[in-house]
């Protein structure tokens, strides 16, 4: 690859909407470079890919997040006023609350709750002929994370809460009615969690001190006052929503176990191989396509000028498939991670750099924990796969198998196709 963009591209907004994961890689391939210039939503934009580019993107002296994220994403996926739109000391202070909730013991506790809810759900699944794993996982994850976070979840409200949390990530990247549904769901989630914050501050609820609900109810802003109710609710949603979104990754775990049964058997039998298997799932499969920032102050990199205010996009999926960094990137090879090491700017499905101080997702440990437990739980589950569309739909955001991964559990033991 050359170090300079070799061509300039017309506005790519529509093309990215049609192929959000692979379009940028196509542009990099056309240019023979890992830096290209284009326009997105009529804004001059520089697109980056790869390990070195990730180091640049996560350097806060060069690239910042404030004001960069498109309004539709803020109003659905992330929420207005959340940690993702902060920089500098304000970001580090807010991020510190998330980090405090993610101790190994607390993460393991969430894993235990997830496993218990899974086993409870499989009793119900056994009476069903056809389970769509993506749909079936979200109530399981919602019950687990609400219990873990100290958020009351009334049985008569559960289905509604699940639908709303799902809409924050499943419909946020859509257009038309589905996007409007995601906007509606964001308002309902913020109102629900805001009422919980109010109840905690008024003494009507008393969650355990080590829970996310307690932490966000009593987190203070820079002026020493408690965070505004709405902001605290958004940050509490930033604990619940990404955990429920792990349903996407667990479907990919199931998909990889079906497609690579030998690697799956090794992963089920050995903790080290299980971690390597999960990390390769996170590298190989599409999750979040890209992240957006803007230039803080002018700088030059690879003979290209980045003017102040320029929109910059880091291609996450493309970086995880960058042939300059990954040997045979389109092959599924868990042994890439057999040494257990992790490069904070190499594998970046949930952002790069240091989670404690930068914009890497602080809940990454939760995702890995739940995925690792899912390997064993899926291996123990007696099911078979009916004829279905298991091809990954890259036009969908988030991408999924076309069928959502359908499973037959009733009388599965009578069929030798059981997984």
Tab-separated table of C-alpha atoms in Angstrom:
chain	number	residue	atom	x	y	z
A	1	UNK	CA	0.000	0.000	0.000
A	2	UNK	CA	1.152	3.542	-0.690
A	3	UNK	CA	1.083	6.165	2.010
A	4	UNK	CA	-0.828	8.795	0.070
A	5	UNK	CA	-4.368	8.836	-1.249
A	6	UNK	CA	-4.133	8.448	-5.033
A	7	UNK	CA	-7.595	9.741	-5.860
A	8	UNK	CA	-10.412	11.790	-4.491
A	9	UNK	CA	-13.890	10.320	-4.249
A	10	UNK	CA	-17.331	11.836	-4.633
A	11	UNK	CA	-19.777	11.901	-1.724
A	12	UNK	CA	-20.055	8.375	-0.312
A	13	UNK	CA	-23.053	8.817	1.999
A	14	UNK	CA	-25.493	6.735	-0.029
A	15	UNK	CA	-22.893	4.083	-0.844
A	16	UNK	CA	-22.059	3.687	2.852
A	17	UNK	CA	-25.714	3.374	3.756
A	18	UNK	CA	-25.980	0.557	1.220
A	19	UNK	CA	-22.783	-1.212	2.362
A	20	UNK	CA	-21.684	0.225	5.713
A	21	UNK	CA	-18.974	-2.357	6.456
A	22	UNK	CA	-17.175	-2.901	3.162
A	23	UNK	CA	-17.521	0.315	1.179
A	24	UNK	CA	-14.492	2.019	2.719
A	25	UNK	CA	-12.328	-1.050	2.102
A	26	UNK	CA	-13.398	-0.830	-1.532
A	27	UNK	CA	-12.207	2.780	-1.654
A	28	UNK	CA	-8.876	1.882	-0.037
A	29	UNK	CA	-8.442	-0.892	-2.583
A	30	UNK	CA	-9.219	1.445	-5.482
A	31	UNK	CA	-6.737	4.023	-4.203
A	32	UNK	CA	-4.018	1.519	-3.294
A	33	UNK	CA	-3.757	3.366	0.016
A	34	UNK	CA	-4.991	3.254	3.586
A	35	UNK	CA	-5.905	6.958	3.549
A	36	UNK	CA	-8.541	8.354	1.194
A	37	UNK	CA	-10.324	11.674	0.917
A	38	UNK	CA	-14.016	11.915	0.170
A	39	UNK	CA	-17.205	13.604	1.348
A	40	UNK	CA	-19.766	12.226	3.792
A	41	UNK	CA	-23.052	14.064	4.320
A	42	UNK	CA	-21.480	16.816	2.155
A	43	UNK	CA	-18.588	17.244	4.624
A	44	UNK	CA	-14.950	16.982	3.578
A	45	UNK	CA	-13.806	13.705	5.145
A	46	UNK	CA	-10.535	11.822	5.476
A	47	UNK	CA	-10.940	8.059	5.918
A	48	UNK	CA	-8.264	5.953	7.619
A	49	UNK	CA	-7.540	2.266	7.994
A	50	UNK	CA	-4.990	0.189	9.887
A	51	UNK	CA	-2.903	0.025	13.041
A	52	UNK	CA	-0.900	3.212	12.494
A	53	UNK	CA	-4.049	5.093	11.513
A	54	UNK	CA	-5.724	3.945	14.748
A	55	UNK	CA	-2.856	5.435	16.735
A	56	UNK	CA	-3.421	8.746	14.989
A	57	UNK	CA	-7.188	8.628	15.410
A	58	UNK	CA	-7.019	7.955	19.158
A	59	UNK	CA	-4.429	10.683	19.794
A	60	UNK	CA	-6.533	13.363	21.521
A	61	UNK	CA	-3.997	16.043	20.660
A	62	UNK	CA	-4.992	15.486	17.041
A	63	UNK	CA	-8.522	14.039	16.868
A	64	UNK	CA	-11.457	14.831	19.148
A	65	UNK	CA	-15.014	13.477	19.409
A	66	UNK	CA	-17.007	16.501	20.593
A	67	UNK	CA	-19.454	17.512	17.874
A	68	UNK	CA	-18.275	14.793	15.470
A	69	UNK	CA	-20.931	12.111	15.803
A	70	UNK	CA	-23.887	12.597	13.427
A	71	UNK	CA	-27.070	13.754	15.151
A	72	UNK	CA	-29.101	10.655	14.160
A	73	UNK	CA	-26.582	8.444	15.993
A	74	UNK	CA	-26.552	10.665	19.086
A	75	UNK	CA	-30.340	10.706	19.211
A	76	UNK	CA	-30.663	6.931	19.024
A	77	UNK	CA	-27.643	4.724	19.683
A	78	UNK	CA	-25.631	6.889	22.062
A	79	UNK	CA	-28.027	9.385	23.604
A	80	UNK	CA	-27.471	13.115	23.968
A	81	UNK	CA	-24.792	14.133	26.463
A	82	UNK	CA	-23.175	10.707	26.869
A	83	UNK	CA	-19.525	9.930	27.450
A	84	UNK	CA	-18.857	9.185	23.762
A	85	UNK	CA	-19.148	12.871	22.876
A	86	UNK	CA	-16.720	14.134	25.537
A	87	UNK	CA	-12.980	14.789	25.381
A	88	UNK	CA	-10.155	15.607	27.755
A	89	UNK	CA	-10.677	15.730	31.511
A	90	UNK	CA	-14.466	15.624	31.237
A	91	UNK	CA	-14.199	12.390	29.278
A	92	UNK	CA	-11.672	10.848	31.677
A	93	UNK	CA	-13.807	11.674	34.709
A	94	UNK	CA	-16.957	10.206	33.150
A	95	UNK	CA	-15.044	7.186	31.812
A	96	UNK	CA	-13.676	6.568	35.308
A	97	UNK	CA	-17.172	5.759	36.564
A	98	UNK	CA	-17.582	3.103	33.887
A	99	UNK	CA	-14.169	1.624	34.646
A	100	UNK	CA	-15.017	1.424	38.359
A	101	UNK	CA	-18.010	-0.773	37.513
A	102	UNK	CA	-15.970	-3.218	35.430
A	103	UNK	CA	-13.764	-4.956	37.990
A	104	UNK	CA	-12.993	-8.621	37.181
A	105	UNK	CA	-15.234	-9.766	40.033
A	106	UNK	CA	-18.138	-7.625	38.845
A	107	UNK	CA	-17.710	-8.746	35.230
A	108	UNK	CA	-17.671	-12.379	36.370
A	109	UNK	CA	-20.851	-11.752	38.364
A	110	UNK	CA	-22.611	-10.506	35.227
A	111	UNK	CA	-21.399	-13.621	33.448
A	112	UNK	CA	-22.940	-15.771	36.186
A	113	UNK	CA	-26.268	-13.962	35.888
A	114	UNK	CA	-26.215	-14.366	32.119
A	115	UNK	CA	-25.544	-18.078	32.439
A	116	UNK	CA	-28.363	-18.496	34.959
A	117	UNK	CA	-30.821	-16.619	32.730
A	118	UNK	CA	-29.688	-18.653	29.702
A	119	UNK	CA	-30.348	-21.943	31.509
A	120	UNK	CA	-33.740	-20.681	32.593
A	121	UNK	CA	-34.567	-19.704	29.018
A	122	UNK	CA	-33.476	-23.005	27.512
A	123	UNK	CA	-36.228	-24.738	29.487
A	124	UNK	CA	-38.704	-22.588	27.534
A	125	UNK	CA	-36.819	-23.065	24.252
A	126	UNK	CA	-37.096	-26.847	24.595
A	127	UNK	CA	-40.831	-26.560	23.988
A	128	UNK	CA	-40.379	-24.572	20.785
A	129	UNK	CA	-39.711	-25.994	17.358
A	130	UNK	CA	-37.975	-22.915	15.960
A	131	UNK	CA	-35.901	-20.387	17.934
A	132	UNK	CA	-34.287	-17.331	16.342
A	133	UNK	CA	-31.205	-17.003	18.512
A	134	UNK	CA	-30.798	-13.248	17.960
A	135	UNK	CA	-34.328	-12.572	19.206
A	136	UNK	CA	-34.173	-15.121	22.029
A	137	UNK	CA	-30.939	-13.722	23.466
A	138	UNK	CA	-32.194	-10.199	24.119
A	139	UNK	CA	-34.612	-10.993	26.991
A	140	UNK	CA	-31.874	-13.167	28.541
A	141	UNK	CA	-29.314	-10.370	28.371
A	142	UNK	CA	-31.799	-7.712	29.505
A	143	UNK	CA	-32.755	-9.657	32.626
A	144	UNK	CA	-29.104	-10.365	33.421
A	145	UNK	CA	-27.814	-6.823	32.987
A	146	UNK	CA	-30.737	-5.178	34.785
A	147	UNK	CA	-30.222	-7.468	37.766
A	148	UNK	CA	-26.499	-6.744	37.701
A	149	UNK	CA	-26.919	-2.974	37.279
A	150	UNK	CA	-29.509	-2.568	40.053
A	151	UNK	CA	-32.270	-1.592	37.619
A	152	UNK	CA	-35.726	-2.922	38.576
A	153	UNK	CA	-37.342	-4.876	35.746
A	154	UNK	CA	-41.002	-5.608	36.364
A	155	UNK	CA	-42.284	-8.781	34.643
A	156	UNK	CA	-45.190	-6.954	33.018
A	157	UNK	CA	-42.758	-4.385	31.556
A	158	UNK	CA	-40.035	-6.776	30.446
A	159	UNK	CA	-41.085	-7.269	26.815
A	160	UNK	CA	-41.432	-3.509	26.327
A	161	UNK	CA	-38.022	-2.784	27.864
A	162	UNK	CA	-36.412	-5.441	25.687
A	163	UNK	CA	-37.966	-3.973	22.528
A	164	UNK	CA	-36.831	-0.465	23.409
A	165	UNK	CA	-33.262	-1.432	24.307
A	166	UNK	CA	-32.995	-3.468	21.122
A	167	UNK	CA	-34.223	-0.571	19.001
A	168	UNK	CA	-31.359	1.613	20.233
A	169	UNK	CA	-28.788	-0.511	18.388
A	170	UNK	CA	-30.835	-2.567	15.927
A	171	UNK	CA	-32.710	0.289	14.257
A	172	UNK	CA	-30.409	3.268	14.877
A	173	UNK	CA	-28.656	2.884	11.515
A	174	UNK	CA	-31.895	2.533	9.591
A	175	UNK	CA	-33.777	5.071	7.566
A	176	UNK	CA	-37.453	5.956	7.502
A	177	UNK	CA	-39.915	4.379	9.954
A	178	UNK	CA	-37.359	2.140	11.662
A	179	UNK	CA	-35.164	5.127	12.498
A	180	UNK	CA	-38.191	6.954	13.895
A	181	UNK	CA	-38.949	3.874	15.989
A	182	UNK	CA	-35.392	4.017	17.355
A	183	UNK	CA	-35.864	7.708	18.233
A	184	UNK	CA	-39.092	6.844	20.069
A	185	UNK	CA	-37.350	3.997	21.912
A	186	UNK	CA	-34.558	6.349	23.012
A	187	UNK	CA	-37.090	8.711	24.573
A	188	UNK	CA	-38.798	5.818	26.378
A	189	UNK	CA	-35.517	4.363	27.666
A	190	UNK	CA	-34.304	7.747	28.887
A	191	UNK	CA	-37.624	8.381	30.661
A	192	UNK	CA	-37.596	4.923	32.283
A	193	UNK	CA	-34.042	5.190	33.540
A	194	UNK	CA	-34.516	8.843	34.512
A	195	UNK	CA	-37.366	7.827	36.808
A	196	UNK	CA	-35.074	5.235	38.410
A	197	UNK	CA	-32.381	7.863	39.000
A	198	UNK	CA	-35.000	10.117	40.594
A	199	UNK	CA	-36.256	7.290	42.824
A	200	UNK	CA	-32.730	6.532	44.028
A	201	UNK	CA	-32.034	10.180	44.846
A	202	UNK	CA	-35.360	10.438	46.661
A	203	UNK	CA	-34.652	7.304	48.714
A	204	UNK	CA	-37.447	5.264	47.149
A	205	UNK	CA	-34.928	2.813	45.689
A	206	UNK	CA	-31.709	1.598	47.303
A	207	UNK	CA	-29.608	-0.450	44.871
A	208	UNK	CA	-26.350	-1.936	46.089
A	209	UNK	CA	-23.496	0.602	46.157
A	210	UNK	CA	-21.458	-1.354	43.604
A	211	UNK	CA	-24.176	-1.221	40.931
A	212	UNK	CA	-24.377	1.028	37.892
A	213	UNK	CA	-27.729	2.470	38.977
A	214	UNK	CA	-26.265	3.631	42.298
A	215	UNK	CA	-23.098	4.953	40.639
A	216	UNK	CA	-24.874	7.072	38.026
A	217	UNK	CA	-27.465	8.372	40.469
A	218	UNK	CA	-24.710	9.856	42.612
A	219	UNK	CA	-22.027	10.790	40.072
A	220	UNK	CA	-21.264	14.495	40.216
A	221	UNK	CA	-20.492	16.912	37.423
A	222	UNK	CA	-17.497	19.243	37.344
A	223	UNK	CA	-19.427	21.840	39.375
A	224	UNK	CA	-19.911	19.377	42.232
A	225	UNK	CA	-23.618	18.921	41.620
A	226	UNK	CA	-25.161	15.543	40.694
A	227	UNK	CA	-25.349	14.938	36.977
A	228	UNK	CA	-28.597	16.142	35.395
A	229	UNK	CA	-31.236	13.412	35.499
A	230	UNK	CA	-31.212	13.031	31.731
A	231	UNK	CA	-27.418	12.696	31.538
A	232	UNK	CA	-27.351	10.126	34.328
A	233	UNK	CA	-30.080	8.176	32.530
A	234	UNK	CA	-28.131	8.237	29.260
A	235	UNK	CA	-25.036	6.871	30.999
A	236	UNK	CA	-27.051	4.152	32.722
A	237	UNK	CA	-28.422	3.242	29.284
A	238	UNK	CA	-24.794	3.103	28.117
A	239	UNK	CA	-24.421	0.152	30.482
A	240	UNK	CA	-27.625	-1.662	29.526
A	241	UNK	CA	-27.756	-1.079	25.771
A	242	UNK	CA	-24.255	-2.381	24.844
A	243	UNK	CA	-24.759	-5.474	26.993
A	244	UNK	CA	-27.992	-6.333	25.202
A	245	UNK	CA	-26.205	-5.611	21.899
A	246	UNK	CA	-23.806	-8.447	22.737
A	247	UNK	CA	-26.591	-10.596	21.272
A	248	UNK	CA	-25.018	-9.745	17.901
A	249	UNK	CA	-21.647	-11.156	18.930
A	250	UNK	CA	-23.161	-14.262	20.531
A	251	UNK	CA	-24.967	-15.016	17.265
A	252	UNK	CA	-21.584	-14.741	15.566
A	253	UNK	CA	-20.136	-17.142	18.154
A	254	UNK	CA	-22.865	-19.641	17.203
A	255	UNK	CA	-22.214	-19.012	13.508
A	256	UNK	CA	-18.462	-19.580	13.922
A	257	UNK	CA	-19.029	-22.747	15.954
A	258	UNK	CA	-21.199	-24.109	13.140
A	259	UNK	CA	-18.791	-23.053	10.384
A	260	UNK	CA	-15.623	-24.166	12.196
A	261	UNK	CA	-16.566	-27.176	14.353
A	262	UNK	CA	-12.991	-28.346	14.997
A	263	UNK	CA	-11.961	-24.939	16.337
A	264	UNK	CA	-15.188	-24.827	18.376
A	265	UNK	CA	-14.443	-28.177	20.030
A	266	UNK	CA	-10.979	-26.998	20.991
A	267	UNK	CA	-12.429	-23.757	22.354
A	268	UNK	CA	-14.996	-25.602	24.456
A	269	UNK	CA	-12.306	-27.805	25.992
A	270	UNK	CA	-9.629	-25.240	26.816
A	271	UNK	CA	-9.893	-21.761	28.376
A	272	UNK	CA	-6.934	-20.368	26.433
A	273	UNK	CA	-8.289	-21.595	23.116
A	274	UNK	CA	-11.726	-20.282	24.079
A	275	UNK	CA	-10.322	-16.772	24.498
A	276	UNK	CA	-8.483	-17.045	21.171
A	277	UNK	CA	-11.664	-18.280	19.459
A	278	UNK	CA	-13.685	-15.374	20.855
A	279	UNK	CA	-11.076	-12.806	19.861
A	280	UNK	CA	-11.034	-14.170	16.321
A	281	UNK	CA	-14.833	-13.915	16.209
A	282	UNK	CA	-14.492	-10.265	17.226
A	283	UNK	CA	-11.877	-9.686	14.514
A	284	UNK	CA	-13.472	-11.671	11.720
A	285	UNK	CA	-17.158	-10.776	12.006
A	286	UNK	CA	-18.659	-7.276	11.494
A	287	UNK	CA	-19.856	-5.394	14.569
A	288	UNK	CA	-19.616	-1.580	14.436
A	289	UNK	CA	-18.313	-0.416	11.041
A	290	UNK	CA	-16.497	2.847	11.802
A	291	UNK	CA	-16.030	5.738	14.232
A	292	UNK	CA	-15.969	9.464	13.533
A	293	UNK	CA	-13.877	12.304	14.917
A	294	UNK	CA	-12.732	15.734	13.862
A	295	UNK	CA	-9.316	17.394	13.731
A	296	UNK	CA	-8.472	19.402	16.843
A	297	UNK	CA	-5.580	21.346	15.322
A	298	UNK	CA	-3.911	21.116	11.895
A	299	UNK	CA	-1.303	18.381	11.459
A	300	UNK	CA	0.432	16.438	8.706
A	301	UNK	CA	0.646	12.666	8.463
A	302	UNK	CA	1.959	10.618	5.535
A	303	UNK	CA	2.380	13.787	3.492
A	304	UNK	CA	-1.296	14.588	3.871
A	305	UNK	CA	-2.541	17.745	5.591
A	306	UNK	CA	-5.377	17.369	8.126
A	307	UNK	CA	-6.922	20.852	8.493
A	308	UNK	CA	-8.644	21.945	11.675
A	309	UNK	CA	-12.243	20.773	11.864
A	310	UNK	CA	-11.853	18.128	9.146
A	311	UNK	CA	-14.092	15.102	9.657
A	312	UNK	CA	-12.066	11.902	10.092
A	313	UNK	CA	-13.421	8.358	9.877
A	314	UNK	CA	-11.566	5.309	11.167
A	315	UNK	CA	-12.677	2.116	9.446
A	316	UNK	CA	-12.963	-0.451	12.276
A	317	UNK	CA	-14.091	-3.402	10.201
A	318	UNK	CA	-11.533	-2.640	7.493
A	319	UNK	CA	-8.740	-2.294	10.054
A	320	UNK	CA	-9.606	-5.695	11.500
A	321	UNK	CA	-9.297	-7.089	7.950
A	322	UNK	CA	-6.297	-5.004	6.887
A	323	UNK	CA	-3.960	-7.255	4.858
A	324	UNK	CA	-1.008	-5.102	5.923
A	325	UNK	CA	-1.537	-6.230	9.529
A	326	UNK	CA	-3.397	-9.566	9.338
A	327	UNK	CA	-2.121	-12.529	7.360
A	328	UNK	CA	-4.899	-13.966	5.192
A	329	UNK	CA	-7.477	-11.694	6.878
A	330	UNK	CA	-10.518	-13.345	5.261
A	331	UNK	CA	-9.689	-16.701	6.885
A	332	UNK	CA	-11.019	-17.602	10.350
A	333	UNK	CA	-7.915	-18.512	12.397
A	334	UNK	CA	-8.186	-18.403	16.208
A	335	UNK	CA	-4.501	-19.327	16.494
A	336	UNK	CA	-3.725	-15.672	15.683
A	337	UNK	CA	-4.471	-15.005	19.359
A	338	UNK	CA	-2.940	-18.132	20.870
A	339	UNK	CA	-0.280	-16.182	22.761
A	340	UNK	CA	-2.975	-14.257	24.626
A	341	UNK	CA	-1.449	-10.885	23.768
A	342	UNK	CA	-3.513	-7.984	22.630
A	343	UNK	CA	-2.484	-4.989	20.556
A	344	UNK	CA	-4.599	-1.977	21.604
A	345	UNK	CA	-4.330	-0.550	18.085
A	346	UNK	CA	-4.476	-3.836	16.176
A	347	UNK	CA	-7.705	-5.528	17.178
A	348	UNK	CA	-10.212	-2.659	17.372
A	349	UNK	CA	-13.801	-3.924	16.968
A	350	UNK	CA	-14.853	-1.693	19.878
A	351	UNK	CA	-12.329	1.070	19.453
A	352	UNK	CA	-8.596	1.345	20.008
A	353	UNK	CA	-6.158	2.523	22.641
A	354	UNK	CA	-6.537	2.412	26.417
A	355	UNK	CA	-10.074	1.879	27.708
A	356	UNK	CA	-9.246	3.601	31.001
A	357	UNK	CA	-8.167	6.899	29.467
A	358	UNK	CA	-9.201	6.889	25.817
A	359	UNK	CA	-12.290	6.174	23.745
A	360	UNK	CA	-11.980	2.386	23.674
A	361	UNK	CA	-15.179	0.777	24.993
A	362	UNK	CA	-14.900	0.224	28.777
A	363	UNK	CA	-17.339	-2.681	28.525
A	364	UNK	CA	-15.082	-4.747	26.280
A	365	UNK	CA	-14.342	-7.134	29.150
A	366	UNK	CA	-18.076	-7.752	29.561
A	367	UNK	CA	-18.426	-8.622	25.877
A	368	UNK	CA	-15.540	-11.103	26.028
A	369	UNK	CA	-16.886	-12.646	29.246
A	370	UNK	CA	-20.359	-13.192	27.804
A	371	UNK	CA	-19.000	-14.539	24.526
A	372	UNK	CA	-16.722	-16.993	26.307
A	373	UNK	CA	-19.585	-18.272	28.422
A	374	UNK	CA	-21.713	-18.557	25.287
A	375	UNK	CA	-19.177	-20.975	23.763
A	376	UNK	CA	-19.761	-23.455	26.575
A	377	UNK	CA	-23.499	-22.859	26.773
A	378	UNK	CA	-23.972	-23.402	23.041
A	379	UNK	CA	-21.809	-26.530	23.149
A	380	UNK	CA	-24.068	-27.930	25.889
A	381	UNK	CA	-27.319	-27.009	24.145
A	382	UNK	CA	-28.990	-29.776	22.176
A	383	UNK	CA	-30.153	-28.234	18.908
A	384	UNK	CA	-29.980	-28.597	15.163
A	385	UNK	CA	-30.043	-26.087	12.355
A	386	UNK	CA	-32.893	-26.229	9.832
A	387	UNK	CA	-32.361	-25.070	6.261
A	388	UNK	CA	-31.892	-21.303	6.410
A	389	UNK	CA	-29.918	-18.328	5.138
A	390	UNK	CA	-26.700	-18.224	7.191
A	391	UNK	CA	-24.916	-15.786	4.880
A	392	UNK	CA	-23.940	-12.596	6.688
A	393	UNK	CA	-26.024	-9.647	5.489
A	394	UNK	CA	-23.479	-6.827	5.295
A	395	UNK	CA	-26.135	-4.345	4.200
A	396	UNK	CA	-27.823	-4.643	7.576
A	397	UNK	CA	-26.616	-2.564	10.530
A	398	UNK	CA	-25.795	-4.410	12.695
A	399	UNK	CA	-24.850	-7.175	10.266
A	400	UNK	CA	-26.324	-10.612	11.017
A	401	UNK	CA	-26.939	-13.936	9.313
A	402	UNK	CA	-29.922	-13.523	7.030
A	403	UNK	CA	-32.012	-15.841	9.215
A	404	UNK	CA	-30.915	-14.413	12.568
A	405	UNK	CA	-29.606	-17.975	13.244
A	406	UNK	CA	-32.605	-20.284	13.569
A	407	UNK	CA	-32.367	-23.290	15.877
A	408	UNK	CA	-34.628	-26.288	16.376
A	409	UNK	CA	-34.488	-27.544	19.959
A	410	UNK	CA	-37.531	-29.814	20.225
A	411	UNK	CA	-36.538	-33.455	19.664
A	412	UNK	CA	-33.104	-32.295	18.523
A	413	UNK	CA	-31.525	-35.398	20.087
A	414	UNK	CA	-33.242	-37.532	17.440
A	415	UNK	CA	-31.403	-35.722	14.670
A	416	UNK	CA	-27.722	-36.324	14.025
A	417	UNK	CA	-27.405	-32.753	12.827
A	418	UNK	CA	-27.572	-31.500	16.416
A	419	UNK	CA	-24.767	-29.127	17.294
